[in-house]
mmCIF file of C-alpha atoms in Angstrom:
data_model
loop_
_atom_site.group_PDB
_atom_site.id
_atom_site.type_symbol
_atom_site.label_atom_id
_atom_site.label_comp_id
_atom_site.label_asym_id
_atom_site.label_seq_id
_atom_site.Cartn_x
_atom_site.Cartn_y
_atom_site.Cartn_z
ATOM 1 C CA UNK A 1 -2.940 -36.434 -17.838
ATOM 2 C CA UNK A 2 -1.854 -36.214 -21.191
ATOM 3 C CA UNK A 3 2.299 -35.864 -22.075
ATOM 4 C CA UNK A 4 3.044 -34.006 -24.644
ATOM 5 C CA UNK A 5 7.048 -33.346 -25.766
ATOM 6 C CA UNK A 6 7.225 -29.773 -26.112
ATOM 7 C CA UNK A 7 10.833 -27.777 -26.533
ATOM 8 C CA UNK A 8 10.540 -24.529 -25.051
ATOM 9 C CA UNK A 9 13.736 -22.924 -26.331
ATOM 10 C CA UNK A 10 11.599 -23.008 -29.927
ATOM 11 C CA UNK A 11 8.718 -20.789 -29.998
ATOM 12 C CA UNK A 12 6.806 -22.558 -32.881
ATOM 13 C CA UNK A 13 6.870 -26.116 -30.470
ATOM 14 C CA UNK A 14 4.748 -23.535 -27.940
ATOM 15 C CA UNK A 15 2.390 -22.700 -30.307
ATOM 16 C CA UNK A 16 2.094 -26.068 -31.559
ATOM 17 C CA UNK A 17 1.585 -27.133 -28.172
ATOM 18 C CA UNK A 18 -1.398 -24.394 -27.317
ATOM 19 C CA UNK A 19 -3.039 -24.917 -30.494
ATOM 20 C CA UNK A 20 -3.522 -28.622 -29.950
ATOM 21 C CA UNK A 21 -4.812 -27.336 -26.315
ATOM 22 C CA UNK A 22 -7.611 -24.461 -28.141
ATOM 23 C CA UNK A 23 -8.421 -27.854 -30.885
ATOM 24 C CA UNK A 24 -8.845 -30.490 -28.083
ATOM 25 C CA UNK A 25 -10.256 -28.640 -25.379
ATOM 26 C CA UNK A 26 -11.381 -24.682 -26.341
ATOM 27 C CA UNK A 27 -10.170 -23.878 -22.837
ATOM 28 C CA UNK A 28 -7.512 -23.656 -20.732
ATOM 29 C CA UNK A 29 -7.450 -22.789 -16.052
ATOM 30 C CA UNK A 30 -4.590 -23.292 -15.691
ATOM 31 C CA UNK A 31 -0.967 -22.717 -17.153
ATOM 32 C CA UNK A 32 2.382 -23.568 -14.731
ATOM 33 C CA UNK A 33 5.577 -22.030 -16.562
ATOM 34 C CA UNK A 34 8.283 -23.846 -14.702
ATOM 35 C CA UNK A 35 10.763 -24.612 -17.525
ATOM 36 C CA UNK A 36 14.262 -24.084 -17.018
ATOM 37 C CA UNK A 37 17.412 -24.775 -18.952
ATOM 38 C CA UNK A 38 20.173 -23.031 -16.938
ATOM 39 C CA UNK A 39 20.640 -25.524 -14.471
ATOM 40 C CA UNK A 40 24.265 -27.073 -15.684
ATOM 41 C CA UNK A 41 25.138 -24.113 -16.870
ATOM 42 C CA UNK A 42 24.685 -21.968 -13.419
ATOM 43 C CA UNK A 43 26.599 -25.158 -11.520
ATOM 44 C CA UNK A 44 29.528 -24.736 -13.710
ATOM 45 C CA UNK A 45 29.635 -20.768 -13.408
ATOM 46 C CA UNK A 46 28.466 -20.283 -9.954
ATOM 47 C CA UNK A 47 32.258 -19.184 -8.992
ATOM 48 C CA UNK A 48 33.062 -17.616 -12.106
ATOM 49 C CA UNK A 49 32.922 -13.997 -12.902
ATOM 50 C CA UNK A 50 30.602 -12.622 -14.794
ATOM 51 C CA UNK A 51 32.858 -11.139 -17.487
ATOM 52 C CA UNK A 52 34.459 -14.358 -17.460
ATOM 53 C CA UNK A 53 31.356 -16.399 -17.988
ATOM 54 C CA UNK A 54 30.246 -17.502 -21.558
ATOM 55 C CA UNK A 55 27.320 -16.286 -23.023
ATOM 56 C CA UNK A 56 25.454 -19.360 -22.584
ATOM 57 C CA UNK A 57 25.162 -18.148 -18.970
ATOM 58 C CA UNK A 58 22.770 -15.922 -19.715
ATOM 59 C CA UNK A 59 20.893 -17.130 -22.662
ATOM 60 C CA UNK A 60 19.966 -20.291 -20.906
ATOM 61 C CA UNK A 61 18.674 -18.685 -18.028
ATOM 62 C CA UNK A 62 16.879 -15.958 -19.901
ATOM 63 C CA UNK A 63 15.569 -17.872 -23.235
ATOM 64 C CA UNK A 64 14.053 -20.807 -21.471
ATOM 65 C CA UNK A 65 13.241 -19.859 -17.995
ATOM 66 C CA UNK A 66 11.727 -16.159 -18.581
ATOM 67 C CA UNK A 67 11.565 -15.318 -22.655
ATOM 68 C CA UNK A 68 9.586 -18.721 -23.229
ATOM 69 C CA UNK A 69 7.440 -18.134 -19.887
ATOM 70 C CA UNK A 70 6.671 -14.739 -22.185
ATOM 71 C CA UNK A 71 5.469 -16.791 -24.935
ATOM 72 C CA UNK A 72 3.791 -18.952 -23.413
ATOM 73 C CA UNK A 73 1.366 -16.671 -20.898
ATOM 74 C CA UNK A 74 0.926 -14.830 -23.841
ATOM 75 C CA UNK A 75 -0.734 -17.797 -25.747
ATOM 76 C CA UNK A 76 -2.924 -18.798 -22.234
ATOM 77 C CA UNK A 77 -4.123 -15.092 -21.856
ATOM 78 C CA UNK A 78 -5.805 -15.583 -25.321
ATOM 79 C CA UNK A 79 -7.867 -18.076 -24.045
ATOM 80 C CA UNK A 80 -8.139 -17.115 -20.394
ATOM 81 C CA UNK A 81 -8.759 -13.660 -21.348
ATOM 82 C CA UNK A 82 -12.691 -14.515 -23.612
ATOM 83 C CA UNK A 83 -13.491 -17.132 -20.764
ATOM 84 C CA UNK A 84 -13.244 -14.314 -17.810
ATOM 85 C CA UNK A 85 -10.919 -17.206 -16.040
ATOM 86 C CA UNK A 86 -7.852 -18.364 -15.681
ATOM 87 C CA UNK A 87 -4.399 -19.044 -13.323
ATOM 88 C CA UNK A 88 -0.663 -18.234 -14.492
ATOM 89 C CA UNK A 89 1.764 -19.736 -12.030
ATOM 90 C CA UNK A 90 5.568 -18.624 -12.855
ATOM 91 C CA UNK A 91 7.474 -20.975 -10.776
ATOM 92 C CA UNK A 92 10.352 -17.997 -9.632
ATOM 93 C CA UNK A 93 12.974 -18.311 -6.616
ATOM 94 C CA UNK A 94 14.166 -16.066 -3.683
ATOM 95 C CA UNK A 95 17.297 -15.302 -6.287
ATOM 96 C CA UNK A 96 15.243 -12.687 -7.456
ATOM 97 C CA UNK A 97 15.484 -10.903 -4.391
ATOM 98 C CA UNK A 98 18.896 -12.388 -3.080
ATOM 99 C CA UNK A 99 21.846 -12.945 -4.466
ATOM 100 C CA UNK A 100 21.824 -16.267 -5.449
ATOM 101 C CA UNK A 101 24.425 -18.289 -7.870
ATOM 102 C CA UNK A 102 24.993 -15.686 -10.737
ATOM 103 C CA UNK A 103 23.961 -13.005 -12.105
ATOM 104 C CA UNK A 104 21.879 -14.086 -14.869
ATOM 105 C CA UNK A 105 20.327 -16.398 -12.451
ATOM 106 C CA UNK A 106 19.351 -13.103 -10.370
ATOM 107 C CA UNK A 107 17.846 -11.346 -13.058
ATOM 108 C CA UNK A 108 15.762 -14.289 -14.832
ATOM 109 C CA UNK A 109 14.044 -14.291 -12.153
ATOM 110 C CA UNK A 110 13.540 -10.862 -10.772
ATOM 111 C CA UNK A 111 12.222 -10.437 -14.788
ATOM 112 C CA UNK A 112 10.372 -13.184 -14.276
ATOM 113 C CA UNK A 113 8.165 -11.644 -10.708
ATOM 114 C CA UNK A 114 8.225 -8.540 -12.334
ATOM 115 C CA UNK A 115 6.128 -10.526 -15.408
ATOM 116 C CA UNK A 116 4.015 -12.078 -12.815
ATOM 117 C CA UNK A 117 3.514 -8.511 -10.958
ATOM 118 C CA UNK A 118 2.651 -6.497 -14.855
ATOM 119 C CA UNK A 119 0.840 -8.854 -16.667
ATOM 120 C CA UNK A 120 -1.133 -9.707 -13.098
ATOM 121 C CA UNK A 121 -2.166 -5.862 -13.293
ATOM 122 C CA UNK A 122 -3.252 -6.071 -16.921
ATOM 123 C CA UNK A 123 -4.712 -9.458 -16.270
ATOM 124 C CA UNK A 124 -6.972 -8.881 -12.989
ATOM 125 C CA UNK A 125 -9.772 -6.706 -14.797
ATOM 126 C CA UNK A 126 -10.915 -9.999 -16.714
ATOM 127 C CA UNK A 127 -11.001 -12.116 -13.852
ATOM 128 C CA UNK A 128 -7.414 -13.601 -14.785
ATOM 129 C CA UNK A 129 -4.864 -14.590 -12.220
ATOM 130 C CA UNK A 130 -1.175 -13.977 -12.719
ATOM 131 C CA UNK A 131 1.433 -14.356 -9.668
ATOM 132 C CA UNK A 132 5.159 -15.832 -8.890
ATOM 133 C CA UNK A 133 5.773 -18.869 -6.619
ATOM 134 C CA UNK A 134 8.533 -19.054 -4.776
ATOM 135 C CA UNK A 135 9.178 -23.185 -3.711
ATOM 136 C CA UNK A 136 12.062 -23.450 -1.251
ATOM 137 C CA UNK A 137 15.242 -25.917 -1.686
ATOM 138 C CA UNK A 138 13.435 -28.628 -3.624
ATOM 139 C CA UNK A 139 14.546 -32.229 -3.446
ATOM 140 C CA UNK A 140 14.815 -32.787 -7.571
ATOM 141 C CA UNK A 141 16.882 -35.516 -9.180
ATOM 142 C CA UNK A 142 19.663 -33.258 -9.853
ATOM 143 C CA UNK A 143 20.008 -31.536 -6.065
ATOM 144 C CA UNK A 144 19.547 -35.439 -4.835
ATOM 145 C CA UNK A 145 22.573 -36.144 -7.167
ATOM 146 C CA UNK A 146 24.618 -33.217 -6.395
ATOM 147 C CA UNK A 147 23.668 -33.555 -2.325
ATOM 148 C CA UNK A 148 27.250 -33.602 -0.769
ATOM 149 C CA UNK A 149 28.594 -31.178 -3.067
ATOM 150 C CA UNK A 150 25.534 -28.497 -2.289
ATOM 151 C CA UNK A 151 26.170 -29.068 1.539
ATOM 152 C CA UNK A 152 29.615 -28.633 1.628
ATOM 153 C CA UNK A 153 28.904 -24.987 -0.343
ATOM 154 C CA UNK A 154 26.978 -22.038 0.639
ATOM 155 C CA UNK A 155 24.296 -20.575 -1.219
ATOM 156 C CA UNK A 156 23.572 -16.683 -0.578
ATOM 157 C CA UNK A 157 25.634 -17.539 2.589
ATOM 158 C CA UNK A 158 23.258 -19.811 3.870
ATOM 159 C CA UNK A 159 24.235 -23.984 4.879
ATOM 160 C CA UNK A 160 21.815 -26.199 2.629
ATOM 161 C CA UNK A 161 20.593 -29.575 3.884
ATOM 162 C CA UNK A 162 19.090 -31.080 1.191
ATOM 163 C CA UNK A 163 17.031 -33.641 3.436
ATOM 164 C CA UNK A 164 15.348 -30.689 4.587
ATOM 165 C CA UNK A 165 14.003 -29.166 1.608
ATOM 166 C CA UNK A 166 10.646 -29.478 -0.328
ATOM 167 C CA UNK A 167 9.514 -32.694 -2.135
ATOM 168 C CA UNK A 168 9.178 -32.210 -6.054
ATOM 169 C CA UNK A 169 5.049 -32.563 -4.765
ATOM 170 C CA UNK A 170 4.983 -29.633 -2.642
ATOM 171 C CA UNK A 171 4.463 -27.280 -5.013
ATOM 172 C CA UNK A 172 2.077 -29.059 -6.126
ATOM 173 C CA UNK A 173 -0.149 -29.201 -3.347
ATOM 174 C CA UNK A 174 0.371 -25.109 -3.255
ATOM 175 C CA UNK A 175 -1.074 -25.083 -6.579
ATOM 176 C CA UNK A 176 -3.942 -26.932 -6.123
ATOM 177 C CA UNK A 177 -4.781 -24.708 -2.706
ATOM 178 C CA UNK A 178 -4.713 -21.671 -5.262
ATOM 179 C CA UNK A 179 -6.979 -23.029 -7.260
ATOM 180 C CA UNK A 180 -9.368 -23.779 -4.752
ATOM 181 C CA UNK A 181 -8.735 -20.026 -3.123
ATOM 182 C CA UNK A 182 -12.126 -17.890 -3.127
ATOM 183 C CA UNK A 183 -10.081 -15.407 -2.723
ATOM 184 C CA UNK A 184 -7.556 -15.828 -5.387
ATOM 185 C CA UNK A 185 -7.487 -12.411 -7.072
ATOM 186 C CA UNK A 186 -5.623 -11.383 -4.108
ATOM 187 C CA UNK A 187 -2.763 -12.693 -5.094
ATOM 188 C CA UNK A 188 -2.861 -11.422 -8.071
ATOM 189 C CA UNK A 189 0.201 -9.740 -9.311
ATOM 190 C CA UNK A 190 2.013 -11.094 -6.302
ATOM 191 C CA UNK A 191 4.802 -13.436 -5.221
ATOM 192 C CA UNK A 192 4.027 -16.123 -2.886
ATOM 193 C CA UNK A 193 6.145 -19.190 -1.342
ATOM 194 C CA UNK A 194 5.221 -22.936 -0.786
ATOM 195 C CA UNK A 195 5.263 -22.608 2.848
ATOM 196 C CA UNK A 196 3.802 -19.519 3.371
ATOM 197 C CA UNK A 197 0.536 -21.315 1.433
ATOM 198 C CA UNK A 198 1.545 -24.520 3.267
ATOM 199 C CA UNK A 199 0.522 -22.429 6.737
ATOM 200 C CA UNK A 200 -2.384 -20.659 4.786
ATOM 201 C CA UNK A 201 -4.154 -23.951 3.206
ATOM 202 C CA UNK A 202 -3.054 -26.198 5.989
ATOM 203 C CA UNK A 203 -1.576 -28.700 3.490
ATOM 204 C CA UNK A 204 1.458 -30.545 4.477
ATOM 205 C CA UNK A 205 4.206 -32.034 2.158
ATOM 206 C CA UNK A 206 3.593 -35.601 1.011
ATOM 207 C CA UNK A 207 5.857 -37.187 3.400
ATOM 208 C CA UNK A 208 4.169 -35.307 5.920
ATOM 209 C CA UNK A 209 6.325 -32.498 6.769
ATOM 210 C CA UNK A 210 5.866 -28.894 7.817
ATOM 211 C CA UNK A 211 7.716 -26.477 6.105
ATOM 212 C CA UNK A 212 8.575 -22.896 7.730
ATOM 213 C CA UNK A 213 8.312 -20.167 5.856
ATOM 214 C CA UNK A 214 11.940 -18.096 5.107
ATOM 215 C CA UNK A 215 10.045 -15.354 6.851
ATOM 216 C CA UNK A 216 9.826 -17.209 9.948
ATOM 217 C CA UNK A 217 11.827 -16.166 12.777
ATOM 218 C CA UNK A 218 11.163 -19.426 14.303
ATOM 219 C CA UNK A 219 13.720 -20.672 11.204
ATOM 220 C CA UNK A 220 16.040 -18.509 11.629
ATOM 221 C CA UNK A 221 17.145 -18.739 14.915
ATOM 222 C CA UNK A 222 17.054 -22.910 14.869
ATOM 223 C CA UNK A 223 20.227 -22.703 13.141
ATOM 224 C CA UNK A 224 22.140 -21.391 15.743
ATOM 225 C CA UNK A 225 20.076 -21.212 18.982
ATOM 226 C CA UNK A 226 17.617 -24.806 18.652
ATOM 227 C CA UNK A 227 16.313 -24.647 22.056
ATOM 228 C CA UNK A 228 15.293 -20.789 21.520
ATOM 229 C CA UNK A 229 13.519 -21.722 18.546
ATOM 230 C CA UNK A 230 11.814 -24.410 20.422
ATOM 231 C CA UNK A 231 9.816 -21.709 22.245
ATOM 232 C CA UNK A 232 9.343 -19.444 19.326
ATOM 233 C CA UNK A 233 5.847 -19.857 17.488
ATOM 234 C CA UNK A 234 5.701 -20.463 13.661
ATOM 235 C CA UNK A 235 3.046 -17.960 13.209
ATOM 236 C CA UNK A 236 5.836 -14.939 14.280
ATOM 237 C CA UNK A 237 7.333 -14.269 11.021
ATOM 238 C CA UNK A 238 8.936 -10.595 9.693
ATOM 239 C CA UNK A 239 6.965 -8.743 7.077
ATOM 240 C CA UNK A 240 7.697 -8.894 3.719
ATOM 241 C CA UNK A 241 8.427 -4.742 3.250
ATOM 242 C CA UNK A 242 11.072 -5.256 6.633
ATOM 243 C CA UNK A 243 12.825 -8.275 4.068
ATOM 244 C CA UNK A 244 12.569 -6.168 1.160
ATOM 245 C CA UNK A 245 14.315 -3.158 3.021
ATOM 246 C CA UNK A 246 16.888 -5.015 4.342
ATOM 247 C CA UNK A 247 18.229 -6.519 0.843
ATOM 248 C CA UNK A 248 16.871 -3.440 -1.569
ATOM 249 C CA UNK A 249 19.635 -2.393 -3.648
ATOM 250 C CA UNK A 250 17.747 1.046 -4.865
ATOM 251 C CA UNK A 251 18.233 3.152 -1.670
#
């Protein structure tokens, strides 16, 4: 692996960074947009308002974690697009379908599946893959930090236990299954979660744990009822349309 220091709130440091990748390499299979600035900014506002938050709660979220994701597919599907190859993986959330810590948050990344699901469209008659993945609570240095306060708080309604969720490596290893999927144009234009490919590649997380998918009903019913989920299989899980019906704000 190579680092390279690249600041994605400035669109020239993108270019900079993709033209070194056409000079070095002529190629590019893979691009991962998973930068994301909002983070202190959502933890502050997450009880405010939105007409009482500042501006910088939405052009945090939106500038660099969907505008620069913009910029940046636009630079791989230059070189994807000639080679008749290529993945896009927008690293999104289930706040684009629920309502999760503001609204900004909400709509960064609802814009940022409906990228995934457009320029997947566009994308799929040169052999290119575009999609959204969906990781679930992931254990990064910031949720480790902010543990007690995240458990003692609901998001969307829902208890968080942070020991439970999703190594930083996880996605990861749902990355690599994609590309290694025969069938990859599939999931093109599509959102996907970690777990759901966890159950699909048969990869585990590093530390060897299973993780359900939300859409498991096996999951939802440990909360309350343990020994009834004991019984329930992890293959029985509700469709995605039944999900989308239940929380669909447009009927």
């Amino acid at each position: 692996a190579i680092p390279v220091q690249c600041d994605h709130g400035v669109d020239e440091e993108i270019h900079r960074l993709f033209d070194r990748i056409e000079k070095d390499h002529g190629k590019i299979d893979l691009l991962v947009n998973n930068a994301f600035k909002g983070v202190n900014t959502i933890g502050k506002n997450i009880p405010v308002p939105f007409w009482e938050q500042p501006i910088e709660s939405w052009d945090d979220v939106i500038h660099v974690g969907l505008r620069c994701h913009f910029v940046a597919s636009q630079r791989a599907a230059k070189m994807m697009v000639p080679q008749k190859d290529g993945l896009i993986v927008n690293v999104s959330s289930p706040g684009a379908l629920f309502n999760f810590f503001t609204a900004p948050y909400g709509v960064g990344k609802a814009g940022l599946d409906k990228l995934s699901e457009m320029c997947g469209k566009e994308l799929k008659k040169h052999s290119v893959t575009c999609l959204s993945l969906w990781p679930g609570l992931v254990q990064t240095e910031a949720i480790v930090a902010a543990k007690d306060r995240i458990e003692k708080s609901k998001v969307g309604g829902v208890n968080l236990d942070v020991s439970k969720g999703e190594t930083v490596e996880y996605a990861g290893r749902a990355i690599v299954g994609l590309m290694n999927d025969k069938n990859l144009p599939a999931k093109n234009g599509k959102t996907v979660t970690t777990a759901d490919l966890g159950a699909e590649y048969g990869f585990k997380d590093v530390d060897g744990r299973i993780h359900l998918s939300m859409r498991c009903v096996k999951r939802g019913v440990e909360a309350k009822f343990p020994w009834l989920a004991a019984l329930i299989p992890s293959f029985i899980k509700v469709p995605w349309a039944w999900i989308v019906a239940m929380v669909h704000h447009y009927y």
